Short mmCIF file of C-alpha atoms in Angstrom, two decimals:
data_model
loop_
_atom_site.label_atom_id
_atom_site.label_comp_id
_atom_site.label_asym_id
_atom_site.label_seq_id
_atom_site.Cartn_x
_atom_site.Cartn_y
_atom_site.Cartn_z
CA UNK A 7 -31.71 2.60 3.94
CA UNK A 8 -28.50 3.56 2.16
CA UNK A 9 -26.70 0.55 0.70
CA UNK A 10 -23.23 -0.63 1.63
CA UNK A 11 -20.34 0.52 -0.56
CA UNK A 12 -18.01 -2.01 -2.21
CA UNK A 13 -15.19 -3.19 0.09
CA UNK A 14 -11.98 -1.19 -0.01
CA UNK A 15 -9.19 -2.84 -2.03
CA UNK A 16 -5.41 -2.64 -2.12
CA UNK A 17 -5.38 0.37 -4.43
CA UNK A 18 -7.52 2.32 -1.96
CA UNK A 19 -5.07 1.58 0.84
CA UNK A 20 -2.07 2.31 -1.38
CA UNK A 21 -3.51 5.76 -2.17
CA UNK A 22 -4.12 6.44 1.53
CA UNK A 23 -0.58 5.46 2.48
CA UNK A 24 0.88 7.60 -0.31
CA UNK A 25 -1.25 10.56 0.79
CA UNK A 26 -0.21 10.07 4.41
CA UNK A 27 3.48 9.99 3.47
CA UNK A 28 3.09 13.19 1.43
CA UNK A 29 1.26 14.87 4.30
CA UNK A 30 4.08 13.87 6.64
CA UNK A 31 6.66 15.47 4.35
CA UNK A 32 4.57 18.64 4.07
CA UNK A 33 4.45 18.78 7.87
CA UNK A 34 8.24 18.56 8.07
CA UNK A 35 8.28 14.97 9.31
CA UNK A 36 10.66 12.22 8.24
CA UNK A 37 7.78 9.76 8.30
CA UNK A 38 4.89 8.21 10.21
CA UNK A 39 4.87 5.29 12.63
CA UNK A 40 1.44 3.72 12.95
CA UNK A 41 0.58 1.27 15.70
CA UNK A 42 -2.50 -1.01 15.82
CA UNK A 43 -5.66 1.05 16.07
CA UNK A 44 -7.94 3.11 13.85
CA UNK A 45 -5.12 4.72 11.85
CA UNK A 46 -3.64 1.32 10.97
CA UNK A 47 -7.07 0.00 9.95
CA UNK A 48 -7.71 3.06 7.78
CA UNK A 49 -4.28 2.91 6.12
CA UNK A 50 -3.93 -0.85 5.60
CA UNK A 51 -7.16 -2.66 6.46
CA UNK A 52 -5.26 -4.61 9.14
CA UNK A 53 -6.57 -4.98 12.68
CA UNK A 54 -4.69 -7.53 14.81
CA UNK A 55 -7.05 -9.88 16.63
CA UNK A 56 -5.23 -9.04 19.86
CA UNK A 57 -2.89 -6.16 20.65
CA UNK A 58 -0.07 -7.44 22.84
CA UNK A 59 3.37 -6.35 23.99
CA UNK A 60 4.84 -7.58 20.69
CA UNK A 61 5.64 -4.67 18.37
CA UNK A 62 3.48 -4.13 15.28
CA UNK A 63 4.26 -0.88 13.46
CA UNK A 64 3.63 0.53 9.99
CA UNK A 65 6.48 2.72 8.74
CA UNK A 66 5.57 5.33 6.13
CA UNK A 67 8.14 7.73 4.69
CA UNK A 68 8.28 9.87 1.54
CA UNK A 69 9.98 8.04 -1.34
CA UNK A 70 10.01 4.75 0.57
CA UNK A 71 7.72 1.75 0.13
CA UNK A 72 5.43 1.19 3.14
CA UNK A 73 6.70 -1.46 5.55
CA UNK A 74 4.69 -3.23 8.23
CA UNK A 75 6.89 -4.58 11.01
CA UNK A 76 4.98 -7.47 12.53
CA UNK A 77 5.64 -10.46 14.84
CA UNK A 78 6.32 -13.64 12.84
CA UNK A 79 3.46 -15.50 14.48
CA UNK A 80 1.05 -12.77 13.34
CA UNK A 81 2.45 -12.34 9.83
CA UNK A 82 -0.01 -14.79 8.19
CA UNK A 83 -2.97 -12.76 9.44
CA UNK A 84 -1.34 -9.48 8.39
CA UNK A 85 -0.76 -10.91 4.92
CA UNK A 86 -4.52 -11.45 4.57
CA UNK A 87 -5.36 -7.76 5.16
CA UNK A 88 -7.00 -5.96 2.24
CA UNK A 89 -4.07 -3.56 1.89
CA UNK A 90 -1.28 -6.11 2.39
CA UNK A 91 -0.27 -6.21 -1.28
CA UNK A 92 0.38 -2.45 -1.17
CA UNK A 93 3.11 -2.81 1.46
CA UNK A 94 6.07 -4.96 2.49
CA UNK A 95 5.81 -7.20 5.53
CA UNK A 96 8.93 -7.41 7.68
CA UNK A 97 8.48 -9.95 10.44
CA UNK A 98 10.54 -10.50 13.57
CA UNK A 99 10.74 -13.55 15.79
CA UNK A 100 10.60 -13.80 19.57
CA UNK A 101 14.06 -13.32 21.03
CA UNK A 102 15.07 -10.80 18.38
CA UNK A 103 15.09 -7.02 18.87
CA UNK A 104 12.07 -5.50 17.06
CA UNK A 105 13.36 -1.97 17.68
CA UNK A 106 16.63 -2.68 15.86
CA UNK A 107 14.61 -4.08 12.95
CA UNK A 108 12.47 -0.96 12.88
CA UNK A 109 15.39 1.42 13.37
CA UNK A 110 16.90 0.19 10.11
CA UNK A 111 13.92 1.74 8.32
CA UNK A 112 14.19 5.16 9.96
CA UNK A 113 16.32 8.27 9.48
CA UNK A 114 18.62 8.31 12.51
CA UNK A 115 17.96 11.97 13.37
CA UNK A 116 14.43 12.30 11.98
CA UNK A 117 11.27 13.59 13.58
CA UNK A 118 8.37 11.19 13.19
CA UNK A 119 4.64 11.30 13.72
CA UNK A 120 3.49 8.38 15.86
CA UNK A 121 0.05 7.00 16.68
CA UNK A 122 -1.53 8.48 19.78
CA UNK A 123 -2.27 4.96 21.03
CA UNK A 124 1.26 3.57 20.55
CA UNK A 125 2.50 1.89 23.71
CA UNK A 126 5.03 3.84 25.76
CA UNK A 127 7.34 0.81 25.88
CA UNK A 128 7.52 0.81 22.08
CA UNK A 129 8.22 4.52 21.80
CA UNK A 130 10.91 4.25 24.48
CA UNK A 131 12.38 1.24 22.69
CA UNK A 132 12.68 3.22 19.45
CA UNK A 133 14.22 6.18 21.26
CA UNK A 134 16.81 3.88 22.83
CA UNK A 135 17.64 2.34 19.44
CA UNK A 136 17.84 5.75 17.75
CA UNK A 137 18.61 8.43 20.36
CA UNK A 138 18.68 11.16 17.71
CA UNK A 139 15.03 10.73 16.73
CA UNK A 140 12.10 12.74 18.06
CA UNK A 141 8.36 12.19 17.91
CA UNK A 142 5.02 13.97 17.76
CA UNK A 143 1.58 12.45 18.21
CA UNK A 144 -0.42 12.10 15.00
CA UNK A 145 -3.22 14.20 16.47
CA UNK A 146 -0.72 17.01 16.99
CA UNK A 147 1.24 16.55 13.77
CA UNK A 148 -1.48 15.54 11.28
CA UNK A 149 -4.87 16.14 12.90
CA UNK A 150 -6.67 16.11 9.54
CA UNK A 151 -5.13 12.83 8.33
CA UNK A 152 -8.48 11.00 8.18
CA UNK A 153 -10.77 14.03 8.24
CA UNK A 154 -11.71 14.34 4.55
CA UNK A 155 -13.71 11.31 3.43
CA UNK A 156 -13.85 9.98 -0.11
CA UNK A 157 -17.19 9.08 -1.78
CA UNK A 158 -17.05 5.45 -0.65
CA UNK A 159 -16.43 6.48 2.95
CA UNK A 160 -19.29 8.97 2.77
CA UNK A 161 -21.59 6.20 1.58
CA UNK A 162 -20.60 4.04 4.53
CA UNK A 163 -21.14 6.92 6.96
CA UNK A 164 -24.54 7.60 5.40
CA UNK A 165 -25.48 3.93 5.82
CA UNK A 166 -24.41 4.02 9.47
CA UNK A 167 -26.46 7.19 9.99
CA UNK A 168 -29.49 5.58 8.35
CA UNK A 169 -29.15 2.59 10.67
CA UNK A 170 -29.05 4.90 13.69
CA UNK A 171 -32.14 6.68 12.36
CA UNK A 172 -33.96 3.37 11.99
CA UNK A 173 -32.99 2.60 15.59
CA UNK A 174 -34.56 5.84 16.80
CA UNK A 175 -37.77 5.22 14.86
CA UNK A 176 -38.11 1.89 16.64
CA UNK A 177 -37.05 2.99 20.14
CA UNK A 178 -39.67 5.73 20.21
CA UNK A 179 -42.31 2.97 20.01
CA UNK A 180 -41.18 1.11 23.13
CA UNK A 181 -42.41 1.89 26.66
CA UNK A 182 -40.20 4.25 28.64
CA UNK A 183 -42.22 5.04 31.77
CA UNK A 184 -41.75 2.54 34.60
CA UNK A 185 -38.65 0.96 33.06
CA UNK A 186 -35.03 1.34 34.09
CA UNK A 187 -32.64 3.41 31.98
CA UNK A 188 -30.54 0.28 31.58
CA UNK A 189 -33.47 -1.58 30.02
CA UNK A 190 -34.05 1.13 27.41
CA UNK A 191 -30.30 1.23 26.74
CA UNK A 192 -30.32 -2.53 26.12
CA UNK A 193 -33.14 -2.01 23.62
CA UNK A 194 -31.02 0.62 21.83
CA UNK A 195 -28.05 -1.73 21.62
CA UNK A 196 -30.23 -4.57 20.29
CA UNK A 197 -31.70 -2.28 17.64
CA UNK A 198 -28.33 -0.98 16.52
CA UNK A 199 -27.19 -4.57 16.04
CA UNK A 200 -30.43 -5.43 14.24
CA UNK A 201 -29.85 -2.60 11.78
CA UNK A 202 -26.34 -3.71 10.94
CA UNK A 203 -23.96 -2.37 13.56
CA UNK A 204 -21.12 -4.73 14.43
CA UNK A 205 -20.04 -2.59 17.38
CA UNK A 206 -22.08 -0.47 19.82
CA UNK A 207 -19.94 2.24 21.40
CA UNK A 208 -22.49 3.99 23.62
CA UNK A 209 -26.18 3.98 24.51
CA UNK A 210 -26.87 6.96 26.76
CA UNK A 211 -30.35 7.04 28.29
CA UNK A 212 -30.42 10.03 30.66
CA UNK A 213 -33.81 10.56 32.26
CA UNK A 214 -35.07 13.47 34.32
CA UNK A 215 -32.26 15.08 36.33
CA UNK A 216 -29.74 12.63 34.85
CA UNK A 217 -30.23 14.42 31.54
CA UNK A 218 -28.26 17.36 32.94
CA UNK A 219 -25.11 15.19 32.71
CA UNK A 220 -24.07 15.05 29.02
CA UNK A 221 -22.15 11.77 29.47
CA UNK A 222 -24.45 10.16 32.01
CA UNK A 223 -23.62 6.53 32.72
CA UNK A 224 -26.76 4.49 32.30
CA UNK A 225 -28.06 3.29 35.65
CA UNK A 226 -31.03 1.73 37.36
CA UNK A 227 -33.09 4.88 37.69
CA UNK A 228 -36.69 4.17 36.75
CA UNK A 229 -37.94 6.51 34.04
CA UNK A 230 -40.99 8.39 35.29
CA UNK A 231 -43.92 10.04 33.61
CA UNK A 232 -43.02 13.71 33.14
CA UNK A 233 -39.34 12.98 32.48
CA UNK A 234 -37.33 14.46 29.67
CA UNK A 235 -35.01 11.70 28.36
CA UNK A 236 -31.81 12.35 26.42
CA UNK A 237 -30.93 9.50 24.04
CA UNK A 238 -27.41 9.44 22.56
CA UNK A 239 -26.28 6.29 20.79
CA UNK A 240 -23.95 5.02 18.10
CA UNK A 241 -21.21 2.65 17.07
CA UNK A 242 -19.67 1.12 13.97
CA UNK A 243 -21.41 -0.33 10.93
CA UNK A 244 -19.15 -1.81 8.25
CA UNK A 245 -16.24 -0.06 9.92
CA UNK A 246 -17.72 3.47 9.98
CA UNK A 247 -19.39 5.37 12.76
CA UNK A 248 -22.84 6.55 13.72
CA UNK A 249 -23.70 9.00 16.49
CA UNK A 250 -27.04 10.70 16.99
CA UNK A 251 -28.95 12.28 19.86
CA UNK A 252 -32.62 12.99 20.31
CA UNK A 253 -34.48 14.11 23.42
CA UNK A 254 -37.90 12.61 24.05
CA UNK A 255 -40.51 13.25 26.73
CA UNK A 256 -42.57 10.76 28.69
CA UNK A 257 -46.08 12.18 28.49
CA UNK A 258 -46.89 15.84 27.94
CA UNK A 259 -44.04 18.31 28.57
CA UNK A 260 -44.32 21.59 30.44
CA UNK A 261 -44.15 24.91 28.63
CA UNK A 262 -40.59 25.41 29.88
CA UNK A 263 -39.50 21.99 28.66
CA UNK A 264 -40.95 22.73 25.23
CA UNK A 265 -39.27 26.13 25.20
CA UNK A 266 -35.83 24.69 26.02
CA UNK A 267 -36.26 21.91 23.47
CA UNK A 268 -37.23 24.43 20.80
CA UNK A 269 -34.22 26.55 21.73
CA UNK A 270 -31.81 23.62 21.29
CA UNK A 271 -33.48 22.71 18.01
CA UNK A 272 -32.98 26.27 16.77
CA UNK A 273 -29.33 26.19 17.89
CA UNK A 274 -28.76 22.90 16.11
CA UNK A 275 -30.26 24.36 12.95
CA UNK A 276 -28.04 27.43 13.24
CA UNK A 277 -24.96 25.25 13.62
CA UNK A 278 -25.94 23.22 10.59
CA UNK A 279 -26.60 26.35 8.50
CA UNK A 280 -23.10 27.62 9.32
CA UNK A 281 -21.52 24.61 7.57
CA UNK A 282 -19.91 25.43 4.22
CA UNK A 283 -16.44 25.09 2.69
CA UNK A 284 -13.81 27.51 3.93
CA UNK A 285 -15.60 28.38 7.17
CA UNK A 286 -13.44 27.79 10.27
CA UNK A 287 -14.67 24.96 12.52
CA UNK A 288 -15.18 27.42 15.37
CA UNK A 289 -17.88 29.24 13.40
CA UNK A 290 -20.16 26.20 13.69
CA UNK A 291 -19.74 26.34 17.46
CA UNK A 292 -20.25 30.08 17.53
CA UNK A 293 -23.46 29.90 15.48
CA UNK A 294 -25.07 27.29 17.72
CA UNK A 295 -23.81 28.86 20.95
CA UNK A 296 -25.06 32.34 20.01
CA UNK A 297 -28.64 31.07 19.85
CA UNK A 298 -28.48 29.48 23.29
CA UNK A 299 -26.59 32.38 24.88
CA UNK A 300 -29.00 34.86 23.34
CA UNK A 301 -31.87 33.18 25.16
CA UNK A 302 -30.06 33.38 28.49
CA UNK A 303 -28.97 29.75 28.73
CA UNK A 304 -25.34 30.15 27.68
CA UNK A 305 -23.89 28.87 30.97
CA UNK A 306 -25.84 25.64 30.53
CA UNK A 307 -24.25 24.72 27.19
CA UNK A 308 -21.18 23.07 28.67
CA UNK A 309 -19.47 21.21 25.82
CA UNK A 310 -18.21 21.74 22.27
CA UNK A 311 -20.73 21.75 19.44
CA UNK A 312 -19.23 18.81 17.58
CA UNK A 313 -16.55 16.27 16.81
CA UNK A 314 -15.40 14.42 13.72
CA UNK A 315 -16.47 10.88 12.91
CA UNK A 316 -15.16 8.17 10.60
CA UNK A 317 -13.55 4.85 11.49
CA UNK A 318 -13.97 6.00 15.09
CA UNK A 319 -16.96 7.77 16.60
CA UNK A 320 -14.83 10.65 17.97
CA UNK A 321 -11.93 12.14 15.98
CA UNK A 322 -10.80 15.49 14.52
CA UNK A 323 -11.99 18.00 13.46
CA UNK A 324 -13.68 19.55 16.50
CA UNK A 325 -16.32 22.27 16.37
CA UNK A 326 -15.07 24.44 19.20
CA UNK A 327 -13.91 28.00 19.84
CA UNK A 328 -10.28 28.39 18.85
CA UNK A 329 -10.31 25.75 16.11
CA UNK A 330 -9.51 27.71 12.96
CA UNK A 331 -9.19 24.70 10.63
CA UNK A 332 -11.32 25.54 7.55
CA UNK A 333 -14.10 23.14 6.63
CA UNK A 334 -13.37 21.08 3.51
CA UNK A 335 -15.84 19.11 1.37
CA UNK A 336 -15.88 15.53 2.63
CA UNK A 337 -15.37 16.34 6.30
CA UNK A 338 -17.91 14.67 8.58
CA UNK A 339 -18.74 15.73 12.13
CA UNK A 340 -21.51 16.05 14.66
CA UNK A 341 -23.54 19.18 15.33
CA UNK A 342 -24.92 18.63 18.84
CA UNK A 343 -25.70 21.64 21.01
CA UNK A 344 -27.37 21.07 24.36
CA UNK A 345 -28.78 22.75 27.44
CA UNK A 346 -28.27 21.09 30.82
CA UNK A 347 -30.17 22.37 33.87
CA UNK A 348 -28.62 20.82 37.00
CA UNK A 349 -30.99 18.73 39.07
CA UNK A 350 -33.80 19.15 36.55
CA UNK A 351 -33.34 17.98 32.95
CA UNK A 352 -31.26 18.27 29.82
CA UNK A 353 -31.82 18.51 26.07
CA UNK A 354 -29.45 17.57 23.25
CA UNK A 355 -30.12 17.21 19.52
CA UNK A 356 -27.38 15.76 17.32
CA UNK A 357 -26.90 15.01 13.65
CA UNK A 358 -23.85 13.91 11.72
CA UNK A 359 -23.18 16.45 8.97
CA UNK A 360 -20.88 16.27 5.96
CA UNK A 361 -19.48 19.30 4.16
CA UNK A 362 -20.55 19.55 0.52
CA UNK A 363 -19.28 21.80 -2.27
CA UNK A 364 -21.74 24.54 -1.33
CA UNK A 365 -22.89 23.85 2.23
CA UNK A 366 -23.66 20.83 4.37
CA UNK A 367 -25.73 17.64 4.25
CA UNK A 368 -27.20 15.88 7.25
CA UNK A 369 -26.65 12.13 7.57
CA UNK A 370 -29.43 11.87 10.16
CA UNK A 371 -33.00 12.65 9.17
CA UNK A 372 -35.28 11.72 12.07
CA UNK A 373 -37.51 14.46 13.39
CA UNK A 374 -35.95 17.12 15.57
CA UNK A 375 -39.34 18.11 16.97
CA UNK A 376 -40.32 17.09 20.48
CA UNK A 377 -41.25 13.37 20.48
CA UNK A 378 -43.74 12.16 23.09
CA UNK A 379 -43.23 8.58 24.32
CA UNK A 380 -45.16 6.39 26.71
#
């Protein structure tokens, strides 16, 4: 299994914050305001143990040192973050106005990018303190902020993918028939933890007709012999995401089930082969979708072909029609076409792929052939 990269240090976070500030300027923004969440973790290494109504906000602006506005009682923890030495902490005490403290750092009539997950009360508080400011969500203003991974991030994503692969190799050995979906899902979660995941985000086990629902909520349905079973699972290992899907069959499949599985496998291969620098994201979707539509199943492929992955398991870029963002070496995303036949069964095959200098590289390597389970 791929080893774990060295921990990120202050210089790594300093470079990220500098890049983010430059990107903000290039986008015509006066700066970025980053609330607790994945962007703050990626930029500073700081994740508050609890997110409360007290304002915590990183202020990034071109030509200005990064400042993290933080409640006084949380300042000691913030000071321990890996990127803390690359920024200035400005704490505020209960009873004081955190928005006035933050406003002093901002251009009074500037337009700022702000974290998608910032609380409305904080955004409204800033607008009240500085009525001349305006705001855009980071996803709208800088959708590619975290999209291109550096070599250390790629190593962590590869390690997470290898752990997910190891999980699949073990889950295919356990009994499926006669057990509840929830029991198999618990096995998946246990295996992900065993192979190094600190966080399990999802363990989809969609058997028989439930497989026709791409985001099926695991339930108490008993898996039966003759069922197709969609497995989709992932989470975070050392702060970076995994996400893979394989579709197995309990006992021997029918000719139609084999045919649909082979079709999805061919579509997944076509999507992967479309990956190379400079190609618009939508071309990955088009390549996979053309295979399925050409076989007459186009109406049963009901979701995008892929999504980005990094410090979260779903983030930009998205492999979908209309997304003209060119692929860049270092981008990582899923390629996961599917066919979903209502009331009958579904098939999905998913790998995480990274863009290389001359094509793409899969971060998942388990078999994409039909796997028969007991």
